[in-house]
Amino acid sequence: MEAPRLRLRLPFLLLVALVVSPPAVAAAASRMRIEPLPTAALRRLYDTSNYGKLQLNNGLALTPQMGWNSWNFFACNINETVIRDTADALVSTGLADLGYNYDQLLPDPKTFPSGIKDLADYVHGKGLKLGIYSDAGIFTCQVRPGSLHHEKDDAAIFASWGVDYLKYDNCYNLGIKPKDRYPPMRDALNSTGRQIFYSLCEWGQDDPALWAGKVGNSWRTTDDIQDTWKRITSGHHMLDPVDGMAPLLIGCDVRNMTKETMEILSNKEVIQVNQDPLGVQGRRILGQGKNGCQEVWAGPLSGNRLAVVLWNRCEESANIIVKLPSIGLDGSSPYSVRDLWKHETLSENVVGTFGAQVDVHDCKMYIFTLAVTVASS
């Protein structure tokens, strides 16, 4: 029997969004043909044999989604003007051209007097995409009507408004398992005939990596984080390492960014790693030093290249050194190494090992161009 629903209905339940390129959080680039990695060493470290088998095939999420999310900065204090101004700012700053094309908010009839359809038309006119927020429960986390047991009706309305993205939360879920609550909205969205990116916000509590790939285009890995070093390093929410092929969603006020923030968000070389068409997730290869706080992350890219991140979680500066065979490269062949933050090629002849001095709580990111003579074992 369908649960009764408050007649507050939909204009109260939504969170609006703007985005362009989408992914699947824990396994991007799924439906495209995965080109084989060039060596046995790389194939062992970065296995892609299961890519595409456990993911939703709705034509979206070939690379990680990029965009803006209103929640971190504005929470519920948003309105139609904020969204329109942010859409303008994404375009005027050039961030939209770099791929930041989805943005998200919480609408209300008083603060969105023109309605969601009119706002969607405005956003689409900027070359951006619009997303909303709802909940796989009877209420949202802000105690507004959720979509549980009303998936078909709500999905149809979302589609009629021209929505491109749905973030689907986990509050007031009546104790029903996520594996039972989230698929109905997937099916409802698909039945509308409109491509709508489906982002599961299940909080990572019920092992979504084991089942969410076939349900949504991306899924939440942890609960909320706060702006403390300990909390950020223990679990990622909206911004994971770029090398990990996670979504890049801006959470600040785009209209009032510092120069430093803009330089970080607009680094084309770093974004290209995140959006690489090969779509193979980077991974933590090793941790050294006290409690493994000197970390090496790496992942293969298209064009026989390898992205490498040296990350210092320690409480003092560290010289992080990596032996090239440990990241899947041949120890006797030369490699070209490019620093993605300095935007310069450091060397054309790195052989055997590579290292760099990394400041406290800092990271450095490189691309190694694989030599033609890489060993096959």
mmCIF file of C-alpha atoms in Angstrom:
data_model
loop_
_atom_site.group_PDB
_atom_site.id
_atom_site.type_symbol
_atom_site.label_atom_id
_atom_site.label_comp_id
_atom_site.label_asym_id
_atom_site.label_seq_id
_atom_site.Cartn_x
_atom_site.Cartn_y
_atom_site.Cartn_z
ATOM 1 C CA MET A 1 0.000 0.000 0.000
ATOM 2 C CA GLU A 2 1.390 3.407 -0.971
ATOM 3 C CA ALA A 3 2.220 5.704 1.908
ATOM 4 C CA PRO A 4 0.099 8.879 2.175
ATOM 5 C CA ARG A 5 1.943 12.020 1.209
ATOM 6 C CA LEU A 6 1.785 15.571 2.480
ATOM 7 C CA ARG A 7 0.332 17.992 -0.058
ATOM 8 C CA LEU A 8 3.393 20.222 0.178
ATOM 9 C CA ARG A 9 4.547 18.437 -2.977
ATOM 10 C CA LEU A 10 7.528 18.982 -5.172
ATOM 11 C CA PRO A 11 8.553 22.614 -5.315
ATOM 12 C CA PHE A 12 9.611 22.144 -1.689
ATOM 13 C CA LEU A 13 11.532 18.944 -2.032
ATOM 14 C CA LEU A 14 14.181 19.807 -4.567
ATOM 15 C CA LEU A 15 17.829 20.653 -4.747
ATOM 16 C CA VAL A 16 18.728 22.125 -8.114
ATOM 17 C CA ALA A 17 22.006 21.494 -9.985
ATOM 18 C CA LEU A 18 24.218 22.472 -12.979
ATOM 19 C CA VAL A 19 26.849 19.997 -14.579
ATOM 20 C CA VAL A 20 28.405 18.833 -17.910
ATOM 21 C CA SER A 21 30.591 15.750 -17.970
ATOM 22 C CA PRO A 22 29.456 12.794 -15.805
ATOM 23 C CA PRO A 23 31.121 9.551 -14.219
ATOM 24 C CA ALA A 24 30.688 6.647 -11.878
ATOM 25 C CA VAL A 25 32.415 7.483 -8.621
ATOM 26 C CA ALA A 26 34.257 4.265 -8.014
ATOM 27 C CA ALA A 27 34.758 3.171 -11.598
ATOM 28 C CA ALA A 28 34.709 5.869 -14.236
ATOM 29 C CA ALA A 29 34.714 5.363 -17.987
ATOM 30 C CA SER A 30 32.645 2.245 -17.982
ATOM 31 C CA ARG A 31 30.774 1.883 -21.236
ATOM 32 C CA MET A 32 33.546 2.970 -23.583
ATOM 33 C CA ARG A 33 35.947 0.398 -24.929
ATOM 34 C CA ILE A 34 38.778 0.013 -22.411
ATOM 35 C CA GLU A 35 42.024 -0.150 -24.359
ATOM 36 C CA PRO A 36 44.395 -2.820 -23.002
ATOM 37 C CA LEU A 37 47.243 -1.614 -20.820
ATOM 38 C CA PRO A 38 50.575 -1.960 -22.619
ATOM 39 C CA THR A 39 52.505 -4.181 -20.183
ATOM 40 C CA ALA A 40 51.886 -7.150 -17.920
ATOM 41 C CA ALA A 41 53.217 -5.151 -14.962
ATOM 42 C CA LEU A 42 50.619 -2.425 -15.484
ATOM 43 C CA ARG A 43 47.861 -4.971 -16.036
ATOM 44 C CA ARG A 44 48.661 -6.627 -12.709
ATOM 45 C CA LEU A 45 48.631 -3.343 -10.760
ATOM 46 C CA TYR A 46 45.686 -1.685 -12.504
ATOM 47 C CA ASP A 47 43.322 -4.520 -13.396
ATOM 48 C CA THR A 48 40.501 -3.381 -15.707
ATOM 49 C CA SER A 49 38.977 -6.787 -16.443
ATOM 50 C CA ASN A 50 35.751 -5.988 -14.584
ATOM 51 C CA TYR A 51 35.298 -2.441 -15.890
ATOM 52 C CA GLY A 52 31.823 -1.874 -17.275
ATOM 53 C CA LYS A 53 30.382 -5.099 -15.863
ATOM 54 C CA LEU A 54 29.042 -3.586 -12.651
ATOM 55 C CA GLN A 55 27.811 -0.218 -13.845
ATOM 56 C CA LEU A 56 24.578 1.440 -14.880
ATOM 57 C CA ASN A 57 24.431 1.739 -18.652
ATOM 58 C CA ASN A 58 22.318 4.823 -19.340
ATOM 59 C CA GLY A 59 24.778 6.629 -21.589
ATOM 60 C CA LEU A 60 26.120 8.808 -18.784
ATOM 61 C CA ALA A 61 29.142 8.754 -16.463
ATOM 62 C CA LEU A 62 31.862 7.964 -18.975
ATOM 63 C CA THR A 63 34.114 10.364 -17.059
ATOM 64 C CA PRO A 64 33.654 11.900 -13.580
ATOM 65 C CA GLN A 65 31.024 14.619 -13.338
ATOM 66 C CA MET A 66 32.261 18.175 -12.862
ATOM 67 C CA GLY A 67 30.202 21.050 -11.553
ATOM 68 C CA TRP A 68 29.092 23.182 -8.614
ATOM 69 C CA ASN A 69 27.108 22.129 -5.535
ATOM 70 C CA SER A 70 25.353 24.760 -3.428
ATOM 71 C CA TRP A 71 25.162 22.810 -0.168
ATOM 72 C CA ASN A 72 28.646 23.296 1.301
ATOM 73 C CA PHE A 73 28.534 27.095 1.147
ATOM 74 C CA PHE A 74 24.854 28.049 1.033
ATOM 75 C CA ALA A 75 23.104 25.069 2.722
ATOM 76 C CA CYS A 76 19.387 25.969 2.539
ATOM 77 C CA ASN A 77 20.020 29.709 2.162
ATOM 78 C CA ILE A 78 19.675 29.874 -1.596
ATOM 79 C CA ASN A 79 17.293 31.324 -4.129
ATOM 80 C CA GLU A 80 16.767 31.788 -7.837
ATOM 81 C CA THR A 81 19.134 34.774 -7.970
ATOM 82 C CA VAL A 82 22.015 32.786 -6.436
ATOM 83 C CA ILE A 83 21.600 30.052 -9.036
ATOM 84 C CA ARG A 84 21.345 32.427 -11.977
ATOM 85 C CA ASP A 85 24.345 34.442 -10.745
ATOM 86 C CA THR A 86 26.348 31.248 -10.201
ATOM 87 C CA ALA A 87 25.502 30.018 -13.690
ATOM 88 C CA ASP A 88 26.729 33.360 -15.040
ATOM 89 C CA ALA A 89 29.916 33.105 -12.936
ATOM 90 C CA LEU A 90 30.693 29.562 -14.100
ATOM 91 C CA VAL A 91 30.602 30.851 -17.662
ATOM 92 C CA SER A 92 32.377 34.203 -17.129
ATOM 93 C CA THR A 93 35.271 32.650 -15.154
ATOM 94 C CA GLY A 94 35.838 30.008 -17.821
ATOM 95 C CA LEU A 95 35.111 27.163 -15.393
ATOM 96 C CA ALA A 96 32.212 25.948 -17.540
ATOM 97 C CA ASP A 97 34.559 25.585 -20.517
ATOM 98 C CA LEU A 98 36.806 23.394 -18.350
ATOM 99 C CA GLY A 99 33.903 21.028 -17.630
ATOM 100 C CA TYR A 100 32.281 22.405 -14.463
ATOM 101 C CA ASN A 101 28.766 22.307 -15.855
ATOM 102 C CA TYR A 102 26.448 20.848 -13.187
ATOM 103 C CA ASP A 103 25.357 22.830 -10.098
ATOM 104 C CA GLN A 104 23.019 21.979 -7.213
ATOM 105 C CA LEU A 105 20.640 23.800 -4.822
ATOM 106 C CA LEU A 106 17.542 23.515 -2.618
ATOM 107 C CA PRO A 107 14.572 25.338 -4.244
ATOM 108 C CA ASP A 108 11.469 26.779 -2.644
ATOM 109 C CA PRO A 109 8.457 28.424 -4.318
ATOM 110 C CA LYS A 110 9.096 31.692 -2.486
ATOM 111 C CA THR A 111 12.746 31.814 -3.453
ATOM 112 C CA PHE A 112 12.260 30.348 -6.954
ATOM 113 C CA PRO A 113 9.278 32.377 -8.184
ATOM 114 C CA SER A 114 9.871 31.624 -11.871
ATOM 115 C CA GLY A 115 9.673 27.878 -11.281
ATOM 116 C CA ILE A 116 12.176 25.124 -11.962
ATOM 117 C CA LYS A 117 11.371 24.815 -15.678
ATOM 118 C CA ASP A 118 12.162 28.478 -16.280
ATOM 119 C CA LEU A 119 15.376 28.180 -14.262
ATOM 120 C CA ALA A 120 16.358 25.060 -16.223
ATOM 121 C CA ASP A 121 15.824 26.938 -19.483
ATOM 122 C CA TYR A 122 18.086 29.745 -18.236
ATOM 123 C CA VAL A 123 20.799 27.313 -17.161
ATOM 124 C CA HIS A 124 20.606 25.366 -20.431
ATOM 125 C CA GLY A 125 20.936 28.659 -22.292
ATOM 126 C CA LYS A 126 24.349 29.061 -20.635
ATOM 127 C CA GLY A 127 25.481 25.685 -21.948
ATOM 128 C CA LEU A 128 25.156 24.183 -18.454
ATOM 129 C CA LYS A 129 22.976 21.422 -17.023
ATOM 130 C CA LEU A 130 20.557 21.574 -14.122
ATOM 131 C CA GLY A 131 20.239 19.114 -11.255
ATOM 132 C CA ILE A 132 17.990 18.701 -8.236
ATOM 133 C CA TYR A 133 17.934 16.997 -4.861
ATOM 134 C CA SER A 134 15.472 14.533 -3.393
ATOM 135 C CA ASP A 135 15.552 11.665 -0.916
ATOM 136 C CA ALA A 136 14.971 7.903 -0.890
ATOM 137 C CA GLY A 137 12.858 8.392 2.217
ATOM 138 C CA ILE A 138 9.516 9.872 3.198
ATOM 139 C CA PHE A 139 11.272 13.176 3.982
ATOM 140 C CA THR A 140 14.495 14.854 2.924
ATOM 141 C CA CYS A 141 17.155 15.551 5.546
ATOM 142 C CA GLN A 142 15.596 19.013 5.983
ATOM 143 C CA VAL A 143 12.194 17.353 6.658
ATOM 144 C CA ARG A 144 10.619 18.190 3.322
ATOM 145 C CA PRO A 145 8.742 15.579 1.270
ATOM 146 C CA GLY A 146 10.933 12.758 -0.030
ATOM 147 C CA SER A 147 10.358 10.518 -3.033
ATOM 148 C CA LEU A 148 10.048 7.092 -1.370
ATOM 149 C CA HIS A 149 7.030 5.293 -2.917
ATOM 150 C CA HIS A 150 6.510 8.253 -5.282
ATOM 151 C CA GLU A 151 9.428 7.620 -7.604
ATOM 152 C CA LYS A 152 7.483 7.485 -10.898
ATOM 153 C CA ASP A 153 5.555 10.688 -10.236
ATOM 154 C CA ASP A 154 8.614 12.619 -9.129
ATOM 155 C CA ALA A 155 10.853 11.352 -11.930
ATOM 156 C CA ALA A 156 8.218 12.393 -14.474
ATOM 157 C CA ILE A 157 8.078 15.901 -13.007
ATOM 158 C CA PHE A 158 11.878 16.172 -12.920
ATOM 159 C CA ALA A 159 12.004 15.215 -16.608
ATOM 160 C CA SER A 160 9.217 17.648 -17.541
ATOM 161 C CA TRP A 161 11.190 20.462 -15.916
ATOM 162 C CA GLY A 162 14.277 19.640 -17.989
ATOM 163 C CA VAL A 163 16.353 18.367 -15.076
ATOM 164 C CA ASP A 164 19.660 16.673 -15.967
ATOM 165 C CA TYR A 165 20.938 15.445 -12.582
ATOM 166 C CA LEU A 166 19.427 13.994 -9.408
ATOM 167 C CA LYS A 167 21.219 13.728 -6.075
ATOM 168 C CA TYR A 168 19.220 11.215 -4.014
ATOM 169 C CA ASP A 169 19.726 11.290 -0.234
ATOM 170 C CA ASN A 170 19.172 8.710 2.529
ATOM 171 C CA CYS A 171 17.202 10.339 5.374
ATOM 172 C CA TYR A 172 13.899 9.125 6.898
ATOM 173 C CA ASN A 173 14.184 5.821 5.060
ATOM 174 C CA LEU A 174 11.841 3.760 7.318
ATOM 175 C CA GLY A 175 14.620 1.229 7.855
ATOM 176 C CA ILE A 176 14.288 -0.114 4.304
ATOM 177 C CA LYS A 177 17.620 -1.328 2.913
ATOM 178 C CA PRO A 178 19.239 0.977 0.336
ATOM 179 C CA LYS A 179 19.498 -1.893 -2.138
ATOM 180 C CA ASP A 180 15.686 -1.947 -2.134
ATOM 181 C CA ARG A 181 15.073 1.835 -2.042
ATOM 182 C CA TYR A 182 17.440 3.141 -4.719
ATOM 183 C CA PRO A 183 16.661 0.950 -7.787
ATOM 184 C CA PRO A 184 13.014 2.155 -8.116
ATOM 185 C CA MET A 185 14.180 5.705 -8.792
ATOM 186 C CA ARG A 186 16.723 4.435 -11.324
ATOM 187 C CA ASP A 187 13.933 2.653 -13.170
ATOM 188 C CA ALA A 188 11.632 5.666 -12.885
ATOM 189 C CA LEU A 189 14.260 8.028 -14.291
ATOM 190 C CA ASN A 190 15.043 5.689 -17.172
ATOM 191 C CA SER A 191 11.342 5.348 -18.002
ATOM 192 C CA THR A 192 11.018 9.109 -18.577
ATOM 193 C CA GLY A 193 13.042 8.909 -21.779
ATOM 194 C CA ARG A 194 15.272 11.758 -20.587
ATOM 195 C CA GLN A 195 18.915 11.173 -19.677
ATOM 196 C CA ILE A 196 19.203 12.140 -16.002
ATOM 197 C CA PHE A 197 22.451 11.580 -14.104
ATOM 198 C CA TYR A 198 21.626 9.549 -10.970
ATOM 199 C CA SER A 199 23.828 10.295 -7.930
ATOM 200 C CA LEU A 200 23.269 8.005 -4.924
ATOM 201 C CA CYS A 201 23.841 9.714 -1.570
ATOM 202 C CA GLU A 202 23.644 6.566 0.563
ATOM 203 C CA TRP A 203 26.461 7.708 2.921
ATOM 204 C CA GLY A 204 28.586 4.621 2.209
ATOM 205 C CA GLN A 205 27.043 2.645 5.060
ATOM 206 C CA ASP A 206 25.836 -0.448 3.216
ATOM 207 C CA ASP A 207 28.855 -1.272 1.025
ATOM 208 C CA PRO A 208 27.637 0.624 -2.070
ATOM 209 C CA ALA A 209 30.787 -0.336 -3.977
ATOM 210 C CA LEU A 210 29.376 -3.870 -4.128
ATOM 211 C CA TRP A 211 25.993 -2.977 -5.648
ATOM 212 C CA ALA A 212 25.593 0.726 -6.493
ATOM 213 C CA GLY A 213 27.431 0.600 -9.820
ATOM 214 C CA LYS A 214 24.431 -0.927 -11.593
ATOM 215 C CA VAL A 215 21.977 1.326 -9.790
ATOM 216 C CA GLY A 216 23.440 4.816 -10.231
ATOM 217 C CA ASN A 217 26.047 6.802 -12.108
ATOM 218 C CA SER A 218 27.881 7.732 -8.903
ATOM 219 C CA TRP A 219 27.569 6.911 -5.229
ATOM 220 C CA ARG A 220 28.539 8.361 -1.877
ATOM 221 C CA THR A 221 31.511 6.714 -0.146
ATOM 222 C CA THR A 222 31.381 8.236 3.370
ATOM 223 C CA ASP A 223 29.346 10.386 5.710
ATOM 224 C CA ASP A 224 29.842 14.177 5.821
ATOM 225 C CA ILE A 225 33.295 15.640 6.295
ATOM 226 C CA GLN A 226 34.295 18.893 7.973
ATOM 227 C CA ASP A 227 37.170 21.250 7.191
ATOM 228 C CA THR A 228 39.726 19.640 9.503
ATOM 229 C CA TRP A 229 42.860 17.809 8.344
ATOM 230 C CA LYS A 230 42.041 14.626 10.274
ATOM 231 C CA ARG A 231 38.515 14.428 8.885
ATOM 232 C CA ILE A 232 39.559 15.099 5.311
ATOM 233 C CA THR A 233 42.266 12.433 5.304
ATOM 234 C CA SER A 234 40.081 9.763 6.921
ATOM 235 C CA GLY A 235 37.336 9.888 4.304
ATOM 236 C CA HIS A 236 36.478 11.874 1.195
ATOM 237 C CA HIS A 237 33.069 13.359 0.430
ATOM 238 C CA MET A 238 32.782 15.769 -2.485
ATOM 239 C CA LEU A 239 36.392 16.107 -3.688
ATOM 240 C CA ASP A 240 38.588 12.990 -3.869
ATOM 241 C CA PRO A 241 42.080 12.909 -5.358
ATOM 242 C CA VAL A 242 41.899 13.712 -9.054
ATOM 243 C CA ASP A 243 43.962 10.608 -9.763
ATOM 244 C CA GLY A 244 41.119 8.563 -8.235
ATOM 245 C CA MET A 245 38.712 9.561 -11.023
ATOM 246 C CA ALA A 246 36.183 10.969 -8.549
ATOM 247 C CA PRO A 247 33.678 13.782 -9.201
ATOM 248 C CA LEU A 248 35.008 17.339 -9.192
ATOM 249 C CA LEU A 249 32.229 19.395 -7.607
ATOM 250 C CA ILE A 250 32.964 22.957 -6.509
ATOM 251 C CA GLY A 251 31.474 23.829 -3.107
ATOM 252 C CA CYS A 252 32.450 27.492 -2.689
ATOM 253 C CA ASP A 253 30.760 30.720 -3.776
ATOM 254 C CA VAL A 254 31.914 30.844 -7.399
ATOM 255 C CA ARG A 255 31.017 34.546 -7.574
ATOM 256 C CA ASN A 256 33.650 35.461 -4.965
ATOM 257 C CA MET A 257 36.636 33.127 -5.379
ATOM 258 C CA THR A 258 40.207 34.015 -4.459
ATOM 259 C CA LYS A 259 42.881 33.961 -7.155
ATOM 260 C CA GLU A 260 44.462 30.892 -5.517
ATOM 261 C CA THR A 261 41.146 29.009 -5.507
ATOM 262 C CA MET A 262 40.583 29.820 -9.161
ATOM 263 C CA GLU A 263 44.089 28.656 -10.100
ATOM 264 C CA ILE A 264 43.530 25.328 -8.349
ATOM 265 C CA LEU A 265 40.082 24.703 -9.824
ATOM 266 C CA SER A 266 41.122 25.714 -13.343
ATOM 267 C CA ASN A 267 44.321 23.648 -13.669
ATOM 268 C CA LYS A 268 43.735 22.140 -17.119
ATOM 269 C CA GLU A 269 46.481 19.520 -16.813
ATOM 270 C CA VAL A 270 45.066 18.158 -13.560
ATOM 271 C CA ILE A 271 41.505 18.185 -14.913
ATOM 272 C CA GLN A 272 42.664 16.243 -17.964
ATOM 273 C CA VAL A 273 43.890 13.452 -15.689
ATOM 274 C CA ASN A 274 40.513 13.280 -13.959
ATOM 275 C CA GLN A 275 38.668 13.291 -17.302
ATOM 276 C CA ASP A 276 41.063 10.944 -19.120
ATOM 277 C CA PRO A 277 39.130 8.745 -21.584
ATOM 278 C CA LEU A 278 40.919 5.569 -20.488
ATOM 279 C CA GLY A 279 38.943 5.849 -17.254
ATOM 280 C CA VAL A 280 41.160 3.677 -15.040
ATOM 281 C CA GLN A 281 41.089 4.684 -11.378
ATOM 282 C CA GLY A 282 44.359 5.514 -9.720
ATOM 283 C CA ARG A 283 45.123 3.731 -6.481
ATOM 284 C CA ARG A 284 47.360 3.901 -3.436
ATOM 285 C CA ILE A 285 50.462 1.947 -4.381
ATOM 286 C CA LEU A 286 52.458 2.282 -1.170
ATOM 287 C CA GLY A 287 52.823 4.138 2.097
ATOM 288 C CA GLN A 288 56.173 4.728 3.744
ATOM 289 C CA GLY A 289 57.472 6.662 6.732
ATOM 290 C CA LYS A 290 55.671 6.841 10.094
ATOM 291 C CA ASN A 291 52.315 5.051 9.871
ATOM 292 C CA GLY A 292 52.643 5.069 6.087
ATOM 293 C CA CYS A 293 52.043 8.832 5.945
ATOM 294 C CA GLN A 294 54.222 9.273 2.838
ATOM 295 C CA GLU A 295 51.890 7.953 0.160
ATOM 296 C CA VAL A 296 52.354 7.159 -3.519
ATOM 297 C CA TRP A 297 49.252 7.015 -5.731
ATOM 298 C CA ALA A 298 49.321 6.117 -9.418
ATOM 299 C CA GLY A 299 47.068 5.229 -12.324
ATOM 300 C CA PRO A 300 47.449 4.643 -16.073
ATOM 301 C CA LEU A 301 46.224 7.186 -18.631
ATOM 302 C CA SER A 302 45.506 7.003 -22.333
ATOM 303 C CA GLY A 303 48.460 7.377 -24.670
ATOM 304 C CA ASN A 304 50.788 5.106 -22.675
ATOM 305 C CA ARG A 305 51.138 7.560 -19.784
ATOM 306 C CA LEU A 306 51.019 7.162 -16.006
ATOM 307 C CA ALA A 307 49.713 9.712 -13.479
ATOM 308 C CA VAL A 308 51.616 9.716 -10.168
ATOM 309 C CA VAL A 309 50.783 11.592 -6.956
ATOM 310 C CA LEU A 310 53.200 11.965 -4.023
ATOM 311 C CA TRP A 311 51.123 12.840 -0.942
ATOM 312 C CA ASN A 312 52.627 13.810 2.412
ATOM 313 C CA ARG A 313 50.203 13.250 5.306
ATOM 314 C CA CYS A 314 53.074 13.512 7.797
ATOM 315 C CA GLU A 315 53.610 16.342 10.286
ATOM 316 C CA GLU A 316 56.940 17.298 8.717
ATOM 317 C CA SER A 317 58.348 17.800 5.249
ATOM 318 C CA ALA A 318 59.372 14.542 3.570
ATOM 319 C CA ASN A 319 61.494 13.378 0.649
ATOM 320 C CA ILE A 320 59.212 10.809 -0.969
ATOM 321 C CA ILE A 321 61.033 8.375 -3.234
ATOM 322 C CA VAL A 322 59.401 5.747 -5.432
ATOM 323 C CA LYS A 323 61.028 2.887 -7.294
ATOM 324 C CA LEU A 324 59.550 2.866 -10.785
ATOM 325 C CA PRO A 325 58.871 -0.906 -10.914
ATOM 326 C CA SER A 326 56.605 -0.499 -7.858
ATOM 327 C CA ILE A 327 54.232 1.636 -9.943
ATOM 328 C CA GLY A 328 54.346 -0.669 -12.962
ATOM 329 C CA LEU A 329 57.180 0.919 -14.942
ATOM 330 C CA ASP A 330 60.373 -0.645 -16.210
ATOM 331 C CA GLY A 331 63.322 0.084 -13.937
ATOM 332 C CA SER A 332 65.888 0.444 -16.722
ATOM 333 C CA SER A 333 63.989 2.553 -19.277
ATOM 334 C CA PRO A 334 63.984 6.381 -19.399
ATOM 335 C CA TYR A 335 60.783 8.350 -18.775
ATOM 336 C CA SER A 336 59.723 11.922 -19.306
ATOM 337 C CA VAL A 337 58.236 13.428 -16.119
ATOM 338 C CA ARG A 338 55.938 16.454 -16.164
ATOM 339 C CA ASP A 339 54.927 18.412 -13.036
ATOM 340 C CA LEU A 340 51.213 19.251 -13.367
ATOM 341 C CA TRP A 341 51.233 22.073 -10.819
ATOM 342 C CA LYS A 342 54.389 23.772 -12.079
ATOM 343 C CA HIS A 343 53.310 23.137 -15.695
ATOM 344 C CA GLU A 344 56.814 22.106 -16.696
ATOM 345 C CA THR A 345 58.667 18.982 -17.778
ATOM 346 C CA LEU A 346 61.208 18.171 -15.062
ATOM 347 C CA SER A 347 63.233 15.596 -16.951
ATOM 348 C CA GLU A 348 63.249 13.542 -20.139
ATOM 349 C CA ASN A 349 65.483 10.876 -18.618
ATOM 350 C CA VAL A 350 64.184 9.534 -15.293
ATOM 351 C CA VAL A 351 65.431 5.965 -14.785
ATOM 352 C CA GLY A 352 64.937 3.525 -11.907
ATOM 353 C CA THR A 353 63.681 5.826 -9.154
ATOM 354 C CA PHE A 354 61.995 9.191 -8.773
ATOM 355 C CA GLY A 355 61.625 11.410 -5.743
ATOM 356 C CA ALA A 356 60.637 14.873 -4.587
ATOM 357 C CA GLN A 357 60.563 16.957 -1.424
ATOM 358 C CA VAL A 358 56.923 17.346 -0.392
ATOM 359 C CA ASP A 359 55.864 19.883 2.237
ATOM 360 C CA VAL A 360 53.679 19.036 5.248
ATOM 361 C CA HIS A 361 50.133 18.064 4.211
ATOM 362 C CA ASP A 362 51.004 18.767 0.585
ATOM 363 C CA CYS A 363 51.027 16.724 -2.596
ATOM 364 C CA LYS A 364 52.734 16.796 -5.979
ATOM 365 C CA MET A 365 51.328 15.411 -9.191
ATOM 366 C CA TYR A 366 53.155 14.166 -12.268
ATOM 367 C CA ILE A 367 52.648 12.429 -15.576
ATOM 368 C CA PHE A 368 55.222 9.831 -16.647
ATOM 369 C CA THR A 369 55.316 9.240 -20.384
ATOM 370 C CA LEU A 370 55.867 5.538 -20.891
ATOM 371 C CA ALA A 371 58.867 4.581 -23.016
ATOM 372 C CA VAL A 372 58.277 2.419 -26.075
ATOM 373 C CA THR A 373 60.741 -0.105 -24.682
ATOM 374 C CA VAL A 374 58.784 -0.825 -21.462
ATOM 375 C CA ALA A 375 59.328 -4.431 -20.370
ATOM 376 C CA SER A 376 56.384 -6.782 -20.869
ATOM 377 C CA SER A 377 56.772 -8.651 -17.601
#
